[in-house]
Coordinates of C-alpha atoms and ligand atoms in Angstrom, one line a residue:
Chain A
M1 CA 0.0 -0.2 0.0
I2 CA 3.4 2.4 1.3
H3 CA 6.5 2.0 -0.9
F4 CA 9.2 3.8 -0.1
T5 CA 12.1 3.6 -2.3
N6 CA 15.7 5.5 -1.2
V7 CA 13.8 8.5 0.1
S8 CA 15.5 11.2 1.5
K9 CA 14.5 14.8 2.2
I10 CA 16.6 17.8 2.4
Y11 CA 15.7 21.1 4.4
E12 CA 17.7 24.2 3.4
N13 CA 20.9 21.9 4.7
H14 CA 19.8 19.4 7.0
A15 CA 18.6 15.8 5.7
A16 CA 15.3 15.6 8.0
L17 CA 14.8 11.5 6.3
R18 CA 18.1 9.8 4.7
D19 CA 17.7 7.0 1.7
I20 CA 14.2 5.6 3.6
T21 CA 13.7 2.7 2.2
F22 CA 10.2 0.4 3.7
S23 CA 7.4 -0.6 2.8
I24 CA 3.5 -0.8 4.4
E25 CA 1.1 -3.7 3.4
K26 CA -2.7 -3.4 2.6
G27 CA -4.8 -3.8 5.3
E28 CA -1.5 -3.4 7.8
M29 CA -1.3 -1.5 11.0
A30 CA 2.2 -0.8 11.6
F31 CA 4.3 2.1 14.0
I32 CA 7.3 4.3 13.5
T33 CA 9.4 5.5 16.2
G34 CA 11.6 7.1 17.2
P35 CA 13.5 10.8 19.4
S36 CA 12.1 13.8 19.0
G37 CA 13.3 15.0 15.1
A38 CA 14.3 11.9 14.1
G39 CA 11.6 12.4 11.2
K40 CA 8.4 10.4 11.9
S41 CA 6.2 13.1 10.8
T42 CA 8.1 14.3 8.0
L43 CA 8.0 11.2 6.7
L44 CA 4.2 11.2 6.9
K45 CA 3.6 14.3 5.1
I46 CA 5.7 12.8 2.4
I47 CA 3.0 10.9 1.9
Y48 CA 0.0 12.9 2.9
L49 CA 1.7 14.8 0.1
S50 CA 2.1 18.3 2.2
E51 CA 5.9 17.4 1.4
K52 CA 7.8 16.5 -1.6
P53 CA 11.1 14.0 -1.1
D54 CA 14.1 15.2 -2.8
E55 CA 15.0 12.4 -3.9
G56 CA 13.9 8.2 -4.1
S57 CA 9.8 7.5 -5.2
V58 CA 7.0 7.2 -3.0
T59 CA 4.0 4.6 -4.4
I60 CA 1.1 4.5 -2.5
A61 CA -1.3 2.0 -4.1
E62 CA -0.8 2.2 -7.1
W63 CA -0.2 6.0 -7.5
E64 CA 3.6 7.2 -8.0
L65 CA 3.4 10.4 -6.4
S66 CA 5.6 12.2 -8.8
K67 CA 4.0 11.3 -11.5
L68 CA 0.9 12.8 -9.8
K69 CA -0.7 15.6 -11.4
E70 CA -1.2 18.9 -9.0
S71 CA -4.9 18.1 -10.1
S72 CA -5.2 14.5 -8.4
I73 CA -3.2 15.4 -5.0
P74 CA -7.1 16.4 -3.5
F75 CA -8.4 13.0 -4.5
L76 CA -5.6 11.3 -3.2
R77 CA -5.7 13.1 -0.3
R78 CA -9.2 12.0 0.5
N79 CA -8.1 8.5 0.8
I80 CA -5.5 9.3 3.9
G81 CA -7.1 10.2 6.8
V82 CA -4.3 12.2 9.0
V83 CA -4.3 12.4 12.9
F84 CA -1.7 15.9 12.3
Q85 CA 1.0 16.5 15.7
D86 CA -1.0 19.8 15.4
F87 CA -4.2 19.0 15.3
R88 CA -5.1 21.4 12.5
L89 CA -8.3 22.0 14.3
L90 CA -10.3 25.3 13.5
D91 CA -11.0 27.3 15.8
N92 CA -13.5 28.9 14.6
R93 CA -16.0 26.3 13.7
N94 CA -17.1 23.8 16.4
V95 CA -16.7 19.9 17.0
F96 CA -19.3 18.8 14.4
D97 CA -18.5 21.7 11.8
N98 CA -14.7 20.8 12.1
I99 CA -15.1 17.2 11.8
A100 CA -18.2 17.8 8.7
M101 CA -15.4 19.7 7.1
A102 CA -13.6 16.1 5.5
L103 CA -17.2 15.5 4.1
R104 CA -18.4 18.9 2.8
I105 CA -15.1 19.2 0.6
R106 CA -16.6 15.9 -1.1
G107 CA -19.5 17.5 -2.2
M108 CA -21.8 15.3 0.1
T109 CA -25.4 16.4 1.1
E110 CA -26.2 18.0 4.3
Y111 CA -28.4 14.9 5.8
E112 CA -25.6 12.4 4.6
V113 CA -22.8 14.7 6.7
K114 CA -25.3 15.2 10.0
E115 CA -25.4 11.2 9.9
R116 CA -22.4 10.5 9.0
V117 CA -20.5 13.0 12.0
M118 CA -23.3 12.4 15.1
E119 CA -22.1 8.5 13.3
V120 CA -18.2 8.8 13.9
L121 CA -18.6 11.3 17.3
K122 CA -19.9 8.0 19.0
T123 CA -17.2 6.2 18.4
V124 CA -14.7 8.1 19.5
N125 CA -17.2 9.3 22.9
L126 CA -17.8 13.3 22.3
R127 CA -21.4 13.1 21.0
H128 CA -22.6 15.2 23.9
K129 CA -19.6 18.4 22.7
A130 CA -20.5 18.4 19.1
D131 CA -21.8 22.3 19.4
S132 CA -18.1 23.1 22.0
F133 CA -15.9 25.1 20.0
P134 CA -12.1 23.5 20.2
K135 CA -10.5 25.8 22.5
T136 CA -13.1 24.7 25.5
L137 CA -12.3 21.1 24.6
S138 CA -9.2 19.0 26.9
G139 CA -6.2 17.9 25.2
G140 CA -7.6 14.2 25.0
E141 CA -10.7 15.6 23.7
Q142 CA -9.7 17.8 20.8
Q143 CA -7.6 14.0 20.0
R144 CA -10.1 11.9 19.6
V145 CA -12.2 15.1 17.3
V146 CA -9.5 15.2 15.1
I147 CA -8.9 11.2 14.6
A148 CA -13.0 11.9 14.1
R149 CA -11.9 14.0 11.1
A150 CA -9.3 11.4 9.8
I151 CA -11.8 8.5 9.6
V152 CA -15.0 10.1 9.3
G153 CA -14.1 9.8 5.3
E154 CA -13.7 6.0 5.4
P155 CA -10.0 6.5 4.2
T156 CA -8.2 3.6 2.8
V157 CA -4.9 4.9 4.9
L158 CA -4.6 6.4 8.3
L159 CA -1.9 8.2 8.6
A160 CA -1.8 9.0 13.0
D161 CA 1.0 11.3 14.1
E162 CA 1.8 11.4 17.6
P163 CA -2.1 10.9 18.4
T164 CA -1.4 10.3 22.4
G165 CA 0.6 13.2 22.5
N166 CA 0.3 13.9 26.5
L167 CA -2.5 11.5 26.8
D168 CA -2.7 9.5 30.2
A169 CA -1.8 5.9 29.6
D170 CA -5.6 4.9 30.3
T171 CA -6.9 7.5 27.7
A172 CA -4.1 6.2 25.5
A173 CA -4.5 2.8 25.2
G174 CA -8.5 3.9 24.4
I175 CA -7.3 5.0 21.5
T176 CA -4.6 2.4 20.3
R177 CA -8.4 -0.1 20.8
M178 CA -10.1 2.6 17.8
F179 CA -7.1 1.5 16.0
K180 CA -6.8 -1.8 16.1
E181 CA -11.0 -1.6 14.9
I182 CA -10.0 0.6 12.4
N183 CA -7.5 -1.5 11.3
A184 CA -9.7 -4.6 11.7
K185 CA -12.5 -3.2 9.3
G186 CA -9.7 -2.7 6.3
T187 CA -8.0 0.4 7.0
T188 CA -4.5 -0.2 6.5
V189 CA -3.4 2.0 9.7
L190 CA 0.8 4.2 10.1
V191 CA 1.1 5.3 13.7
A192 CA 4.5 7.3 14.1
T193 CA 4.9 8.0 18.4
H194 CA 8.2 7.8 20.6
N195 CA 5.7 6.5 23.2
K196 CA 7.1 2.8 23.4
E197 CA 3.7 1.8 25.4
L198 CA 1.6 2.0 22.5
F199 CA 3.0 -0.5 20.7
R200 CA 4.0 -2.6 23.0
N201 CA 2.4 -6.0 23.1
T202 CA 0.7 -4.9 20.3
G203 CA 2.3 -8.4 17.5
R204 CA 3.0 -5.0 15.4
R205 CA 5.6 -4.3 13.0
V206 CA 7.2 -1.4 14.3
L207 CA 9.9 0.4 12.2
K208 CA 12.7 2.8 14.4
I209 CA 14.2 6.0 12.7
D210 CA 17.1 7.7 14.2
N211 CA 17.8 10.9 12.8
G212 CA 16.5 10.4 9.2
T213 CA 17.3 6.6 9.0
I214 CA 15.7 3.8 9.6
V215 CA 17.8 2.1 12.4
G216 CA 15.5 -0.8 13.0
E217 CA 12.6 -3.3 12.5
E218 CA 10.9 -5.2 15.4
M219 CA 7.6 -7.0 16.8
G220 CA 5.6 -5.0 18.9
Chain B
M1 CA -22.5 19.5 -5.3
Y2 CA -20.6 21.8 -2.7
I3 CA -21.9 24.9 -4.4
L4 CA -24.5 25.3 -1.9
Y5 CA -22.1 25.0 1.4
S6 CA -19.4 27.2 -1.0
L7 CA -22.6 30.0 -0.8
R8 CA -23.3 29.8 3.0
L9 CA -19.5 30.3 3.6
A10 CA -19.7 33.5 1.2
I11 CA -22.6 34.6 3.1
Q12 CA -20.8 34.1 6.2
S13 CA -18.3 35.6 5.1
V14 CA -20.0 38.8 3.9
W15 CA -21.7 39.2 6.8
H16 CA -18.4 38.4 9.0
E17 CA -16.8 41.5 7.2
K18 CA -19.5 43.2 7.1
W19 CA -17.9 47.0 7.0
I20 CA -15.4 45.7 4.9
N21 CA -17.7 44.4 2.7
L22 CA -19.7 47.6 3.0
L23 CA -16.4 49.7 1.9
S24 CA -16.0 47.6 -1.4
V25 CA -19.6 47.8 -2.1
L26 CA -19.3 51.6 -2.1
T27 CA -16.6 51.8 -3.8
I28 CA -17.4 49.4 -6.0
A29 CA -21.1 51.7 -7.0
A30 CA -18.9 54.8 -7.2
G31 CA -16.5 53.3 -9.7
L32 CA -19.8 51.9 -11.8
F33 CA -21.7 55.1 -10.9
M34 CA -19.0 56.9 -12.9
I35 CA -18.7 54.7 -15.8
T36 CA -22.4 54.6 -16.5
L37 CA -22.0 58.8 -16.1
T38 CA -19.5 58.6 -18.3
F39 CA -21.6 56.4 -20.4
F40 CA -24.5 58.2 -21.0
S41 CA -22.5 61.6 -21.7
V42 CA -20.8 59.6 -24.6
Y43 CA -24.0 58.4 -25.7
N44 CA -26.0 61.6 -25.5
M45 CA -23.7 63.2 -27.2
D46 CA -23.6 61.2 -30.0
L47 CA -27.7 61.1 -30.4
A48 CA -26.7 65.0 -30.2
T49 CA -24.5 64.6 -33.1
K50 CA -26.8 62.1 -35.3
K51 CA -29.8 65.3 -34.6
L52 CA -27.3 68.0 -35.8
P53 CA -27.0 66.9 -39.3
E54 CA -30.7 66.7 -39.7
K55 CA -30.1 70.8 -40.2
F56 CA -27.0 70.2 -42.6
S57 CA -27.7 71.4 -45.9
M58 CA -25.5 72.2 -49.0
M59 CA -26.0 75.1 -50.9
L60 CA -25.0 75.2 -54.9
Y61 CA -24.8 78.3 -56.3
L62 CA -25.2 77.9 -59.9
N63 CA -24.1 80.0 -62.6
N64 CA -26.3 83.0 -64.1
D65 CA -27.0 82.3 -67.7
L66 CA -28.8 78.6 -67.0
S67 CA -31.8 77.8 -69.0
E68 CA -34.6 76.3 -67.4
Q69 CA -33.7 73.4 -68.8
E70 CA -30.1 73.4 -67.4
V71 CA -31.3 73.5 -64.0
G72 CA -33.6 70.9 -65.0
N73 CA -30.9 68.4 -65.9
I74 CA -29.0 69.2 -62.7
M75 CA -32.1 68.7 -60.4
S76 CA -32.8 65.4 -61.5
T77 CA -29.1 64.2 -61.7
L78 CA -28.8 65.5 -58.2
K79 CA -32.0 63.6 -57.0
K80 CA -30.3 60.3 -58.6
N81 CA -27.8 61.0 -56.3
I82 CA -28.2 58.2 -52.9
A83 CA -26.9 61.1 -50.8
V84 CA -28.9 63.8 -51.6
E85 CA -32.7 63.6 -49.1
R86 CA -33.5 66.8 -50.8
A87 CA -33.2 69.2 -53.3
R88 CA -35.0 72.7 -53.4
Y89 CA -33.7 75.3 -56.6
I90 CA -34.0 78.7 -55.3
S91 CA -34.6 81.2 -59.0
K92 CA -32.5 84.7 -58.6
D93 CA -36.6 86.0 -57.8
K94 CA -36.9 83.7 -55.3
A95 CA -33.6 84.7 -53.5
L96 CA -34.1 88.0 -53.7
E97 CA -37.6 87.6 -52.2
E98 CA -36.0 85.4 -49.7
L99 CA -33.5 88.1 -48.6
K100 CA -36.1 90.9 -48.6
G101 CA -38.1 88.7 -45.9
V102 CA -35.3 88.4 -43.8
L103 CA -34.6 91.8 -44.5
K104 CA -38.1 93.1 -43.6
N105 CA -37.8 96.4 -42.5
A106 CA -34.3 96.7 -42.6
D107 CA -35.1 96.5 -47.0
Y108 CA -33.6 100.0 -47.6
V109 CA -30.6 98.3 -48.1
L110 CA -31.9 97.1 -51.0
E111 CA -33.0 100.5 -52.4
G112 CA -31.0 101.8 -55.6
I113 CA -29.9 98.0 -56.6
N114 CA -31.6 97.5 -60.4
E115 CA -30.4 94.6 -61.4
N116 CA -30.5 91.1 -58.6
P117 CA -27.3 90.4 -57.8
L118 CA -27.9 87.4 -56.0
P119 CA -27.2 84.2 -58.5
A120 CA -29.8 81.3 -58.4
S121 CA -28.8 78.1 -56.3
I122 CA -30.1 74.7 -55.2
E123 CA -30.6 74.1 -51.4
V124 CA -29.6 70.4 -51.4
K125 CA -30.5 68.4 -48.1
L126 CA -28.3 65.2 -47.2
R127 CA -29.7 62.4 -45.5
Q128 CA -28.2 61.4 -42.4
E129 CA -26.3 58.3 -42.7
S130 CA -24.7 60.3 -46.0
V131 CA -23.0 62.8 -43.1
S132 CA -20.1 61.7 -42.9
I133 CA -17.2 64.1 -44.0
S134 CA -15.9 61.8 -46.0
K135 CA -18.7 61.2 -47.6
V136 CA -19.3 65.2 -47.4
K137 CA -16.5 65.9 -49.2
K138 CA -16.4 63.0 -51.7
L139 CA -20.1 64.6 -52.7
A140 CA -19.2 68.5 -52.6
A141 CA -16.9 67.1 -55.1
D142 CA -18.6 64.9 -57.6
I143 CA -21.1 67.9 -57.5
R144 CA -18.0 70.4 -58.4
K145 CA -18.0 68.7 -61.6
I146 CA -21.7 69.1 -62.9
K147 CA -21.4 71.7 -65.5
G148 CA -23.9 75.1 -64.6
I149 CA -22.4 74.9 -61.1
E150 CA -20.3 77.4 -59.8
E151 CA -19.5 77.5 -56.4
V152 CA -20.5 74.3 -53.7
E153 CA -20.8 75.4 -50.1
Y154 CA -21.6 73.1 -47.2
G155 CA -20.2 73.7 -43.2
E156 CA -17.0 71.9 -43.4
Q157 CA -15.2 73.6 -40.7
F158 CA -18.3 73.0 -39.1
L159 CA -18.6 68.9 -39.5
N160 CA -15.0 68.9 -39.0
S161 CA -15.0 70.0 -35.7
I162 CA -18.2 68.2 -34.6
H163 CA -16.7 64.9 -36.2
S164 CA -13.5 65.7 -34.3
I165 CA -15.2 66.3 -30.9
K166 CA -17.5 63.3 -30.9
A167 CA -14.1 61.6 -32.0
G168 CA -12.6 63.2 -28.7
A169 CA -15.7 62.3 -26.4
Q170 CA -16.0 58.5 -27.5
T171 CA -12.1 58.4 -26.4
L172 CA -12.1 60.0 -23.7
G173 CA -15.3 58.5 -22.4
L174 CA -14.3 54.7 -23.6
L175 CA -10.8 55.4 -21.4
M176 CA -12.7 57.0 -18.3
I177 CA -14.4 53.6 -18.3
S178 CA -11.3 51.1 -18.5
V179 CA -9.7 52.8 -16.1
M180 CA -12.5 53.1 -13.8
S181 CA -13.3 49.4 -14.8
T182 CA -9.9 48.6 -14.3
G183 CA -10.2 50.7 -10.4
V184 CA -13.5 48.2 -9.5
I185 CA -11.7 44.7 -10.8
F186 CA -9.3 46.1 -8.1
V187 CA -11.0 46.5 -5.4
C188 CA -12.6 43.2 -5.5
Y189 CA -9.0 42.0 -6.2
S190 CA -7.9 43.6 -2.9
T191 CA -11.3 42.9 -0.9
V192 CA -10.6 39.4 -1.2
K193 CA -7.5 39.1 -1.7
I194 CA -7.5 39.9 2.4
M195 CA -10.2 37.8 2.9
F196 CA -8.2 34.7 1.4
Y197 CA -5.1 36.0 3.5
R198 CA -7.5 35.7 6.6
R199 CA -8.3 32.4 5.8
K200 CA -5.2 31.6 4.9
E201 CA -5.0 28.8 8.1
E202 CA -8.1 27.0 7.1
I203 CA -7.7 26.8 3.7
E204 CA -4.1 25.2 4.1
T205 CA -6.7 22.5 6.1
F206 CA -9.1 22.1 4.0
K207 CA -6.6 21.8 1.2
L208 CA -5.0 18.5 3.4
L209 CA -8.1 17.1 3.9
G210 CA -8.4 16.8 0.3
A211 CA -10.6 19.8 -0.8
T212 CA -10.1 20.7 -4.8
R213 CA -9.5 23.6 -6.2
G214 CA -13.0 24.6 -7.3
F215 CA -14.0 24.3 -3.2
I216 CA -11.0 26.6 -2.1
R217 CA -12.3 29.1 -4.6
A218 CA -15.6 29.2 -5.0
P219 CA -17.0 31.1 -1.5
F220 CA -13.8 34.0 -3.2
V221 CA -15.1 33.6 -6.7
I222 CA -19.2 33.9 -4.7
E223 CA -18.0 36.9 -2.5
G224 CA -16.6 38.8 -5.6
G225 CA -20.0 38.3 -7.3
I226 CA -21.7 39.3 -4.0
L227 CA -19.7 42.3 -4.2
G228 CA -19.5 43.6 -7.5
I229 CA -23.5 42.6 -7.9
G230 CA -23.8 44.9 -4.3
G231 CA -21.8 47.8 -6.2
G232 CA -24.2 47.3 -9.0
V233 CA -27.4 47.8 -6.9
V234 CA -26.0 50.5 -5.0
S235 CA -24.8 52.2 -8.2
L236 CA -28.4 51.3 -10.3
I237 CA -30.2 53.7 -7.2
G238 CA -27.6 56.1 -7.4
T239 CA -28.7 56.1 -11.0
M240 CA -32.1 55.9 -10.5
A241 CA -32.2 58.8 -8.4
L242 CA -29.9 61.2 -10.8
Y243 CA -32.8 60.0 -13.9
Y244 CA -35.4 61.1 -11.6
T245 CA -34.2 64.4 -10.3
L246 CA -32.8 65.4 -13.4
F247 CA -36.5 64.7 -15.5
Y248 CA -39.1 65.5 -12.8
K249 CA -37.1 68.2 -10.7
L250 CA -34.6 69.6 -13.0
A251 CA -36.6 69.4 -16.2
L252 CA -39.8 71.8 -14.7
T253 CA -37.0 74.8 -14.5
M254 CA -34.7 74.1 -17.0
P255 CA -36.0 71.9 -20.3
I256 CA -32.6 71.6 -21.5
F257 CA -32.6 68.2 -19.5
K258 CA -35.3 67.2 -21.4
I259 CA -33.8 66.1 -24.8
I260 CA -31.0 63.7 -22.6
V261 CA -31.2 60.3 -22.9
F262 CA -31.4 57.1 -20.2
P263 CA -31.6 54.0 -22.3
S264 CA -33.4 51.9 -19.5
E265 CA -30.9 48.7 -20.7
V266 CA -28.3 50.0 -19.1
F267 CA -30.1 50.1 -16.0
I268 CA -30.6 46.6 -16.1
A269 CA -27.0 45.9 -17.4
L270 CA -25.8 47.3 -13.9
P271 CA -25.9 44.5 -11.3
F272 CA -24.4 42.4 -14.5
V273 CA -22.0 44.6 -15.5
G274 CA -20.8 44.2 -11.7
L275 CA -20.9 40.4 -11.3
A276 CA -18.5 40.2 -14.2
L277 CA -16.4 42.9 -13.0
G278 CA -16.4 41.4 -9.3
V279 CA -16.1 37.8 -10.4
S280 CA -12.9 38.7 -12.2
G281 CA -11.3 40.2 -9.6
A282 CA -11.9 37.5 -7.2
V283 CA -10.5 35.2 -10.0
I284 CA -7.6 37.6 -10.6
A285 CA -6.7 37.3 -6.3
L286 CA -6.9 34.0 -6.1
G287 CA -4.2 33.0 -9.0
R288 CA -3.1 29.8 -8.8
I289 CA -4.2 27.4 -6.2
R290 CA -1.2 24.6 -5.1
F291 CA -1.4 21.8 -3.8
S292 CA 2.3 21.0 -2.1
Ligands
ATP301 N1 9.8 23.0 7.3 C1 11.2 22.3 8.3 N2 12.2 23.2 7.6 C2 13.1 23.2 8.5 N3 13.5 22.3 8.9 C3 12.7 21.5 9.5 C4 10.8 21.0 9.0 N4 10.3 20.4 9.3 C5 10.9 19.3 9.8 N5 12.4 19.9 10.1 C6 13.2 19.8 10.8 O1 13.6 17.6 10.4 C7 13.8 17.1 11.1 C8 12.9 16.0 11.3 O2 11.5 16.9 12.1 P1 9.8 15.8 12.3 O3 9.3 16.7 12.8 O4 9.9 14.9 11.3 O5 10.7 15.2 13.1 P2 9.8 13.6 14.2 O6 10.0 12.8 14.3 O7 8.2 14.3 13.9 O8 9.8 14.8 15.9 P3 8.8 15.2 17.1 O9 8.5 13.9 17.4 O10 9.3 15.7 17.9 O11 7.3 15.1 16.5 C9 14.2 17.7 12.8 O12 15.2 18.4 13.1 C10 13.5 19.3 12.2 O13 13.9 20.0 12.8
MG302 MG1 6.6 15.0 14.8

């Protein structure tokens, strides 16, 4: 589903990723771990086309990213749900509208939007917060809104960048459980985290990355 | 389709930034109002100069000793010319009579003149569509060649200046209209640009969620359109107020205003002109939207 071949990404004169090669299979759930500044976010950004690699090639499903027409990017992105490390919630819109945005950009009818958003709010246990604004939510609640927005469009790939940020262990475990459920329905899931608790005893593949290179792989 | 949602976003934005938008609408309206005034001025000037030639005629002075048959020949030659609306023969005697009529009580100036000094002449009225400088010049030259015609007289200078005034006014009007239109487009451009920058963060997020260019552009284009239509409607109200003042107030005391013509199609066109300029400004402001 996701194939990186000798990918490098250089910011100014600093290499954030160096010669990265790996594959994530369709329907797999995998983790990327490494210390802060290792390049985890950069790697995910390349997948959702927020950054372009300077070298190497990246393929998502059958799409070779460097050969993708600019105008096709939105349609590829609709197949990739992203839990952004910095959330990217819109402060001037309530929880419902933030999540609904992912559907409205697809031109879905308001009826369908409402139906789907309510459904996903139930999944992340935030139905009672539908009318609240992001700034009034706790960190964990905001995190769940971001997850809800990422999965509401039923993407084929779910990317989660530090999805448990600074949440307590129990909440974090709940979020991992949620990803497993999503993965069980067939979605390919890739989670970037420095929190080892997240993948301990999951039996999933963990790619270790440090200073822009893959330094190892293990089973969680 | 997302167009309904885009419309909602646009209306929200118009309301949310109502003061900036109101200012833009008024500026656009002022621009459109001036465009309309310029248009009316040029239009009326054009009409007025079209009416002038109705009174435009040519005088052909004839040789002194023409027989009645020769005069008849000249008359029929003239009447065959398509540029000639009508030709009237004024004999020597008739000319004197007319002169006496003009002089009335002052006809003592003619006392002591035994022989009629006035030449016989033909007054030629031209068809309106023939009264362009080049056509009249050509006609005069043709007529001069007819045997028995001594002299052709017409308001050459007058005609020349009318035409250059008209051409000048048209050029100036066109220039004004282009400058004003550019101004209106620029107002829409800057307003939409401001709105776009204010929502830059949000737009980045939309892009990452998979929004197309159309989805991102639509609310701004609609907003530009709304501003344009708003400006059009306000300028329409202004124009109608002016029209009313000229026709029903000023014309009572100064009848000269009665001759001014306002083509009513222009009223209806104003909001559409506004729409077109607003949308153009918005489209230019958005430019090319990139995803990576
Ligand atoms: N836009 C940018 N411009 C310049 N340097 C950047 C940019 N984004 C990231 N970097 C650098 O690239 C390196 C990798 O950054 P990245 O965000 O991928 O790390 P990370 O593994 O996600 O870290 P964290 O766990 O703290 O989120 C860092 O050294 C960072 O400073
Ligand atoms: Mg990161």
